[in-house]
Each structure stands twice: as structure tokens, then as C-alpha cells.
């Protein structure tokens, strides 16, 4: 083995250490999250069987139910059994519908995921250009108008925004349907027609945080010496904003966007209920009063694991935006 090859292998091992540490951290977080989801049944007063079957059940019926679903086992034994089955794609069976939990989640996930992704993209599409333009003309008319709008939408609950949008865009003008959902198989145009109002309601609830954060960071970056140097060199204002200002100002925005993704994913219950959308939010709303523990556990695990993976993706994005974070 040549000296050059040995040095290259050593350099590869050093570069791979942060990735391995990040993967180990990710695995540990997922294990803790799934363990916490399994422990949900221990938070119930009494055994799961007594809660699910109700006060009319006999002691023997409750004992049989707990034994049939493994609720009579210690937490760690239940978790090991659940984890082993989950690794093969088996998240249990719904008590309410007797359907496999994984199958139901896969049916509902696309609706919630589409709402979340579109709402996040739309909120960023509104916030980023508005924040950059307003910061470049701080305290101007556009800045004051956008700051007032952001403060207003930040203080209004998302379901109120949804109700107003339904009245304006669906009931009064009949441009969009009041409720319901069209899958992508019905055509992209029809799908977006049903998705637009709930997506807009979610986006208007998220864009103020993005706008205010990015506006402040852009104003700070505009005071840096390298920006002043670029201005003195006579570079166009738009080029300086896009090339030299937006990138170093976007680190906080990426973190907040990742948090918002998890919040939108978990917080779609209100909007899905308001617009009668067949997503995870409405499924959770149906499962909680029915005490469908396996389904609730599956939803919690799915949302939590997705949230953890999104945060891992943000860490990876940081390494591309700022090479210093690879050290």
C-alpha cells in the first residue's frame, strides 16, 4: 500500500466520523421516541383493556383483552416485541377497524404530506422575497405594510383564517370547493383545486415567523463589511441581495422551516377536520375518542420519526451551506 493511498484512507475515515456519530445519534433518538410511544398505554388510568372496553366489561374480559394485545407484559418486553414487528413493517392492528395500522397510515399519509409540503413551500414563497425586499428598504412603506400583515396573521388562529378563506374563496365566489379532497389520480388540476384553500390557510399561519426572522437576519447581514465592499464595487443591488446576503442569512430560516414542517405535520388536525380531508390529522381525531391505542401509537411514531429525519436532513443541508459545520 502506497503512502498516498494510506493517507487518503485515513482522511476518508476522519471525514466519515461525523456522519457515523450523526447516524448513531439519529438511531438513539428514534429508539427513545418509539419507546415513549409504546409507553403511552402506561399513562392510561387502569389497564388499556379497562379503558378501551369501558365500564361494562367484566374483569375476565379485560384480562383476556390485555393478554390478547400484550398489554399484560412489562414495558420493555412490549417494546422489544413492538420494535421487532415494526422493523418488518407491522405496526399492529387497529382496534376500531381491525385493519393493519401500517396499511391505514400509508393510505392517509399522502394527503397530510401533500398539505404539509405545499403549505411550507407556499409560506416560504411568500416570506422569502417579501423579507429580502422589505429588509433592503427597512422602515419603508412596503416594510411597514408587510410587518403589520405578519403581526396580524401571527395573532390569528389558523382555524379562523380557514373559516374566512372558506367564506371568501368557496362560499361567496365558489372558486374552490368548501370541503373534501381529490387524489392525484383524479388529475393534478382537480387535486390542487381541492388542496388550495387548506394549504393557503396553513401557509398564512406559518409565513409571519419566516418573514420576521429572515427580515431581521437580512438587515444584520446588510451591515457586514463584505456587503459594503460589494456595494462600493458597484455591483447591482439585486445581485448583492441574492448572491451575498440571502445565503448567510438563511441558516436560522432553515432551522425554523424544519421545526415548522414537524408542526404542520402534527398540527394538521384542525385544518383536516375543518375541510373534511382524509389525512393523518382526521384519523387521529377519530382514533382518540375510540381509544384505538395501536392507531394512536402508529400516528405518534410516524410523525415523530418523520420530524427526526427532517432535522437530520437540515443538519446535512448545513454542511452544504456552511462547510465549517463539517468539522
Short mmCIF file of C-alpha atoms in Angstrom, two decimals:
data_model
loop_
_atom_site.label_atom_id
_atom_site.label_comp_id
_atom_site.label_asym_id
_atom_site.label_seq_id
_atom_site.Cartn_x
_atom_site.Cartn_y
_atom_site.Cartn_z
CA UNK A 1 0.00 0.00 0.00
CA UNK A 2 1.47 3.36 -1.02
CA UNK A 3 1.84 6.28 1.37
CA UNK A 4 -0.62 8.27 -0.76
CA UNK A 5 -3.29 5.52 -0.56
CA UNK A 6 -2.81 5.21 3.20
CA UNK A 7 -3.22 8.94 3.74
CA UNK A 8 -6.33 9.00 1.57
CA UNK A 9 -7.93 6.14 3.57
CA UNK A 10 -7.08 7.92 6.81
CA UNK A 11 -8.64 11.14 5.52
CA UNK A 12 -11.78 9.20 4.48
CA UNK A 13 -12.09 7.67 7.96
CA UNK A 14 -11.76 11.11 9.58
CA UNK A 15 -14.43 12.58 7.28
CA UNK A 16 -16.81 9.68 7.98
CA UNK A 17 -16.67 10.09 11.79
CA UNK A 18 -19.17 12.99 11.98
CA UNK A 19 -21.55 11.09 9.69
CA UNK A 20 -21.33 7.96 11.84
CA UNK A 21 -21.84 10.00 15.02
CA UNK A 22 -24.87 11.70 13.45
CA UNK A 23 -26.31 8.31 12.39
CA UNK A 24 -25.81 6.91 15.91
CA UNK A 25 -27.50 9.99 17.41
CA UNK A 26 -30.39 9.63 14.94
CA UNK A 27 -30.86 5.94 15.82
CA UNK A 28 -30.81 6.72 19.56
CA UNK A 29 -33.44 9.46 19.17
CA UNK A 30 -35.71 7.20 17.12
CA UNK A 31 -35.41 4.41 19.72
CA UNK A 32 -36.30 6.83 22.54
CA UNK A 33 -39.25 8.25 20.58
CA UNK A 34 -40.67 4.83 19.77
CA UNK A 35 -40.14 3.72 23.40
CA UNK A 36 -42.07 6.78 24.58
CA UNK A 37 -44.87 5.98 22.10
CA UNK A 38 -45.03 2.41 23.42
CA UNK A 39 -45.28 3.77 26.96
CA UNK A 40 -48.44 5.69 26.05
CA UNK A 41 -50.60 2.84 27.36
CA UNK A 42 -48.91 3.10 30.78
CA UNK A 43 -50.22 6.66 31.09
CA UNK A 44 -53.82 5.43 30.99
CA UNK A 45 -55.66 5.12 34.31
CA UNK A 46 -56.07 1.37 34.81
CA UNK A 47 -55.21 -1.18 32.14
CA UNK A 48 -55.73 -0.47 28.43
CA UNK A 49 -58.43 -3.18 28.38
CA UNK A 50 -60.48 -1.45 31.09
CA UNK A 51 -60.23 1.89 29.24
CA UNK A 52 -60.98 0.53 25.77
CA UNK A 53 -63.76 -1.92 26.73
CA UNK A 54 -65.42 0.53 29.09
CA UNK A 55 -67.11 0.15 32.49
CA UNK A 56 -69.48 -2.56 31.24
CA UNK A 57 -66.69 -5.13 30.71
CA UNK A 58 -66.08 -7.90 33.23
CA UNK A 59 -62.71 -8.47 34.90
CA UNK A 60 -62.19 -11.59 32.80
CA UNK A 61 -62.96 -9.77 29.55
CA UNK A 62 -60.47 -7.04 30.48
CA UNK A 63 -57.81 -9.62 31.38
CA UNK A 64 -58.39 -11.53 28.12
CA UNK A 65 -58.18 -8.30 26.10
CA UNK A 66 -54.93 -7.21 27.78
CA UNK A 67 -53.40 -10.66 27.27
CA UNK A 68 -54.50 -10.84 23.62
CA UNK A 69 -52.86 -7.49 22.83
CA UNK A 70 -49.79 -7.99 25.04
CA UNK A 71 -50.74 -5.18 27.45
CA UNK A 72 -50.16 -7.50 30.42
CA UNK A 73 -46.43 -7.59 29.64
CA UNK A 74 -43.81 -5.24 31.16
CA UNK A 75 -42.98 -2.10 29.15
CA UNK A 76 -39.58 -3.27 27.93
CA UNK A 77 -40.97 -6.65 26.79
CA UNK A 78 -43.79 -4.88 24.93
CA UNK A 79 -41.32 -2.50 23.35
CA UNK A 80 -38.99 -5.25 22.15
CA UNK A 81 -41.94 -7.15 20.70
CA UNK A 82 -43.33 -3.99 19.04
CA UNK A 83 -39.92 -2.96 17.67
CA UNK A 84 -39.29 -6.41 16.20
CA UNK A 85 -42.65 -6.32 14.43
CA UNK A 86 -42.23 -2.66 13.38
CA UNK A 87 -38.90 -3.44 11.70
CA UNK A 88 -40.83 -5.83 9.43
CA UNK A 89 -43.49 -3.17 8.72
CA UNK A 90 -46.08 -4.47 11.20
CA UNK A 91 -47.35 -1.66 13.49
CA UNK A 92 -50.20 -3.73 14.88
CA UNK A 93 -53.92 -3.89 14.12
CA UNK A 94 -56.47 -1.13 14.63
CA UNK A 95 -58.89 -1.91 17.45
CA UNK A 96 -61.52 0.28 15.79
CA UNK A 97 -61.46 -1.09 12.23
CA UNK A 98 -59.42 -4.32 12.59
CA UNK A 99 -57.18 -3.13 9.73
CA UNK A 100 -53.37 -3.18 9.81
CA UNK A 101 -52.17 0.15 11.25
CA UNK A 102 -49.32 0.47 8.72
CA UNK A 103 -51.75 -0.01 5.83
CA UNK A 104 -54.13 2.71 7.10
CA UNK A 105 -51.25 5.12 7.76
CA UNK A 106 -49.89 4.64 4.25
CA UNK A 107 -53.36 5.41 2.86
CA UNK A 108 -53.68 8.61 4.90
CA UNK A 109 -50.07 9.85 4.82
CA UNK A 110 -50.05 11.23 1.21
CA UNK A 111 -52.83 13.73 2.00
CA UNK A 112 -51.14 15.11 5.12
CA UNK A 113 -47.71 15.07 3.47
CA UNK A 114 -49.00 16.96 0.42
CA UNK A 115 -50.70 19.56 2.62
CA UNK A 116 -47.56 19.99 4.72
CA UNK A 117 -45.12 20.26 1.82
CA UNK A 118 -47.31 22.63 -0.20
CA UNK A 119 -48.06 24.82 2.84
CA UNK A 120 -44.37 25.03 3.71
CA UNK A 121 -43.37 25.87 0.13
CA UNK A 122 -46.13 28.48 -0.21
CA UNK A 123 -45.25 30.14 3.10
CA UNK A 124 -41.57 30.32 2.08
CA UNK A 125 -42.57 31.61 -1.36
CA UNK A 126 -44.44 34.46 0.34
CA UNK A 127 -41.96 35.14 3.13
CA UNK A 128 -38.52 34.98 1.45
CA UNK A 129 -38.90 37.57 -1.35
CA UNK A 130 -41.03 39.79 0.89
CA UNK A 131 -38.47 39.68 3.73
CA UNK A 132 -35.48 40.33 1.46
CA UNK A 133 -37.22 43.25 -0.29
CA UNK A 134 -38.53 44.74 2.96
CA UNK A 135 -35.12 44.45 4.65
CA UNK A 136 -33.42 46.18 1.73
CA UNK A 137 -35.84 49.08 2.27
CA UNK A 138 -36.19 48.87 6.05
CA UNK A 139 -38.84 51.15 7.57
CA UNK A 140 -40.19 51.94 4.11
CA UNK A 141 -43.87 51.67 3.13
CA UNK A 142 -43.62 48.03 1.94
CA UNK A 143 -41.74 47.05 5.10
CA UNK A 144 -44.38 48.65 7.33
CA UNK A 145 -47.26 47.02 5.43
CA UNK A 146 -45.67 43.55 5.49
CA UNK A 147 -44.71 43.85 9.17
CA UNK A 148 -48.31 44.76 10.02
CA UNK A 149 -49.65 41.83 7.97
CA UNK A 150 -47.18 39.43 9.61
CA UNK A 151 -48.16 40.62 13.09
CA UNK A 152 -51.83 40.26 12.19
CA UNK A 153 -51.59 36.71 10.82
CA UNK A 154 -49.34 35.73 13.73
CA UNK A 155 -52.07 36.64 16.20
CA UNK A 156 -54.97 34.95 14.34
CA UNK A 157 -55.56 31.20 14.93
CA UNK A 158 -55.25 29.11 11.79
CA UNK A 159 -58.82 27.79 12.03
CA UNK A 160 -60.14 31.38 11.97
CA UNK A 161 -58.10 32.04 8.83
CA UNK A 162 -59.50 28.82 7.37
CA UNK A 163 -63.11 29.81 8.09
CA UNK A 164 -62.61 33.26 6.49
CA UNK A 165 -60.96 31.71 3.42
CA UNK A 166 -63.81 29.22 3.06
CA UNK A 167 -66.34 32.05 3.14
CA UNK A 168 -64.42 34.25 0.68
CA UNK A 169 -62.99 31.69 -1.77
CA UNK A 170 -65.59 28.90 -1.57
CA UNK A 171 -68.97 30.09 -0.32
CA UNK A 172 -69.10 33.62 -1.82
CA UNK A 173 -67.18 33.22 -5.07
CA UNK A 174 -67.46 29.42 -5.47
CA UNK A 175 -63.96 29.38 -6.96
CA UNK A 176 -62.94 26.45 -4.79
CA UNK A 177 -64.84 23.59 -3.09
CA UNK A 178 -65.94 24.12 0.50
CA UNK A 179 -64.55 20.77 1.70
CA UNK A 180 -63.44 17.35 0.51
CA UNK A 181 -60.41 16.00 -1.31
CA UNK A 182 -59.46 14.88 -4.82
CA UNK A 183 -56.49 12.49 -5.04
CA UNK A 184 -53.75 12.98 -7.61
CA UNK A 185 -55.27 10.12 -9.60
CA UNK A 186 -58.21 12.49 -10.34
CA UNK A 187 -55.82 14.88 -12.12
CA UNK A 188 -53.32 17.46 -10.86
CA UNK A 189 -55.64 20.41 -11.53
CA UNK A 190 -58.54 18.90 -9.61
CA UNK A 191 -56.20 17.85 -6.79
CA UNK A 192 -54.79 21.38 -6.42
CA UNK A 193 -58.30 22.91 -6.61
CA UNK A 194 -59.32 20.96 -3.50
CA UNK A 195 -55.96 21.48 -1.78
CA UNK A 196 -55.55 25.23 -2.38
CA UNK A 197 -57.71 26.70 0.38
CA UNK A 198 -56.47 24.43 3.23
CA UNK A 199 -52.88 24.89 2.03
CA UNK A 200 -53.32 28.68 1.94
CA UNK A 201 -54.79 28.65 5.45
CA UNK A 202 -51.79 26.70 6.77
CA UNK A 203 -49.29 28.86 4.85
CA UNK A 204 -50.73 32.14 6.14
CA UNK A 205 -50.27 30.81 9.66
CA UNK A 206 -46.59 29.99 9.06
CA UNK A 207 -45.24 32.79 6.84
CA UNK A 208 -45.12 35.51 9.58
CA UNK A 209 -42.45 33.64 11.56
CA UNK A 210 -40.36 33.09 8.42
CA UNK A 211 -40.79 36.71 7.32
CA UNK A 212 -39.84 38.31 10.62
CA UNK A 213 -36.85 36.01 11.18
CA UNK A 214 -35.39 36.41 7.69
CA UNK A 215 -36.02 40.17 7.61
CA UNK A 216 -34.00 40.62 10.80
CA UNK A 217 -31.16 38.40 9.58
CA UNK A 218 -31.00 40.16 6.20
CA UNK A 219 -30.83 43.58 7.89
CA UNK A 220 -27.93 42.30 10.04
CA UNK A 221 -26.09 40.85 7.03
CA UNK A 222 -26.52 44.08 5.07
CA UNK A 223 -24.37 45.81 7.71
CA UNK A 224 -21.44 43.40 7.19
CA UNK A 225 -18.22 44.69 5.64
CA UNK A 226 -18.26 42.28 2.68
CA UNK A 227 -21.69 43.59 1.68
CA UNK A 228 -20.47 47.19 1.89
CA UNK A 229 -17.45 46.23 -0.21
CA UNK A 230 -19.70 44.68 -2.85
CA UNK A 231 -21.80 47.86 -2.85
CA UNK A 232 -18.71 50.07 -3.23
CA UNK A 233 -17.60 47.90 -6.19
CA UNK A 234 -20.81 48.94 -7.91
CA UNK A 235 -22.45 45.51 -8.06
CA UNK A 236 -26.21 45.60 -8.74
CA UNK A 237 -28.39 45.70 -5.60
CA UNK A 238 -30.40 42.62 -6.64
CA UNK A 239 -27.18 40.65 -7.30
CA UNK A 240 -25.79 41.57 -3.86
CA UNK A 241 -29.02 40.54 -2.13
CA UNK A 242 -29.29 37.19 -3.89
CA UNK A 243 -25.60 36.33 -4.11
CA UNK A 244 -24.04 37.75 -0.93
CA UNK A 245 -26.88 38.37 1.54
CA UNK A 246 -29.55 35.68 1.20
CA UNK A 247 -27.30 32.65 1.76
CA UNK A 248 -25.61 33.70 5.04
CA UNK A 249 -28.98 34.99 6.28
CA UNK A 250 -30.81 31.70 5.68
CA UNK A 251 -29.32 29.46 8.42
CA UNK A 252 -31.90 30.37 11.05
CA UNK A 253 -34.66 30.18 8.44
CA UNK A 254 -33.74 26.57 7.58
CA UNK A 255 -33.93 25.56 11.24
CA UNK A 256 -37.28 27.28 11.73
CA UNK A 257 -38.61 25.76 8.49
CA UNK A 258 -37.69 22.28 9.74
CA UNK A 259 -39.49 22.92 13.01
CA UNK A 260 -42.46 24.28 11.05
CA UNK A 261 -42.57 21.12 8.93
CA UNK A 262 -42.96 18.99 12.04
CA UNK A 263 -45.51 21.41 13.47
CA UNK A 264 -47.54 21.37 10.24
CA UNK A 265 -47.37 17.58 10.06
CA UNK A 266 -48.56 17.15 13.64
CA UNK A 267 -50.85 20.16 13.69
CA UNK A 268 -52.95 19.41 10.63
CA UNK A 269 -55.76 18.06 12.82
CA UNK A 270 -57.72 21.33 12.86
CA UNK A 271 -57.43 22.06 9.14
CA UNK A 272 -58.13 18.46 8.10
CA UNK A 273 -61.21 18.43 10.31
CA UNK A 274 -62.37 21.83 9.03
CA UNK A 275 -62.08 20.78 5.38
CA UNK A 276 -63.01 17.08 5.90
CA UNK A 277 -59.69 15.88 4.49
CA UNK A 278 -58.79 12.16 4.74
CA UNK A 279 -55.33 12.66 6.30
CA UNK A 280 -53.49 11.69 9.49
CA UNK A 281 -55.00 14.58 11.44
CA UNK A 282 -58.59 13.49 10.92
CA UNK A 283 -57.51 9.88 11.55
CA UNK A 284 -56.04 10.90 14.92
CA UNK A 285 -59.23 12.78 15.73
CA UNK A 286 -61.27 9.63 15.04
CA UNK A 287 -58.87 7.30 16.89
CA UNK A 288 -58.54 9.25 20.16
CA UNK A 289 -62.23 9.08 21.26
CA UNK A 290 -62.38 5.45 20.03
CA UNK A 291 -59.33 4.68 22.26
CA UNK A 292 -57.67 2.97 19.32
CA UNK A 293 -54.27 2.69 21.04
CA UNK A 294 -52.35 0.91 18.22
CA UNK A 295 -53.51 3.53 15.70
CA UNK A 296 -52.64 6.46 18.01
CA UNK A 297 -49.27 4.87 18.71
CA UNK A 298 -48.64 4.43 14.97
CA UNK A 299 -49.51 8.08 14.23
CA UNK A 300 -47.27 9.34 17.04
CA UNK A 301 -44.35 7.19 15.87
CA UNK A 302 -44.80 8.17 12.21
CA UNK A 303 -44.93 11.90 12.95
CA UNK A 304 -42.05 11.76 15.44
CA UNK A 305 -39.76 9.71 13.18
CA UNK A 306 -40.53 12.00 10.23
CA UNK A 307 -39.73 15.01 12.41
CA UNK A 308 -36.40 13.47 13.47
CA UNK A 309 -35.47 12.61 9.87
CA UNK A 310 -36.31 16.16 8.74
CA UNK A 311 -33.99 17.57 11.40
CA UNK A 312 -31.26 15.20 10.23
CA UNK A 313 -31.79 16.45 6.69
CA UNK A 314 -31.39 20.02 7.98
CA UNK A 315 -28.06 19.09 9.57
CA UNK A 316 -26.91 17.72 6.22
CA UNK A 317 -28.11 20.88 4.48
CA UNK A 318 -25.98 22.94 6.89
CA UNK A 319 -22.84 21.11 5.76
CA UNK A 320 -23.50 22.21 2.18
CA UNK A 321 -24.38 25.81 3.09
CA UNK A 322 -21.50 26.23 5.55
CA UNK A 323 -18.50 23.85 5.17
CA UNK A 324 -17.28 24.89 8.66
CA UNK A 325 -20.06 22.75 10.21
CA UNK A 326 -18.42 19.57 8.80
CA UNK A 327 -15.62 19.85 11.36
#
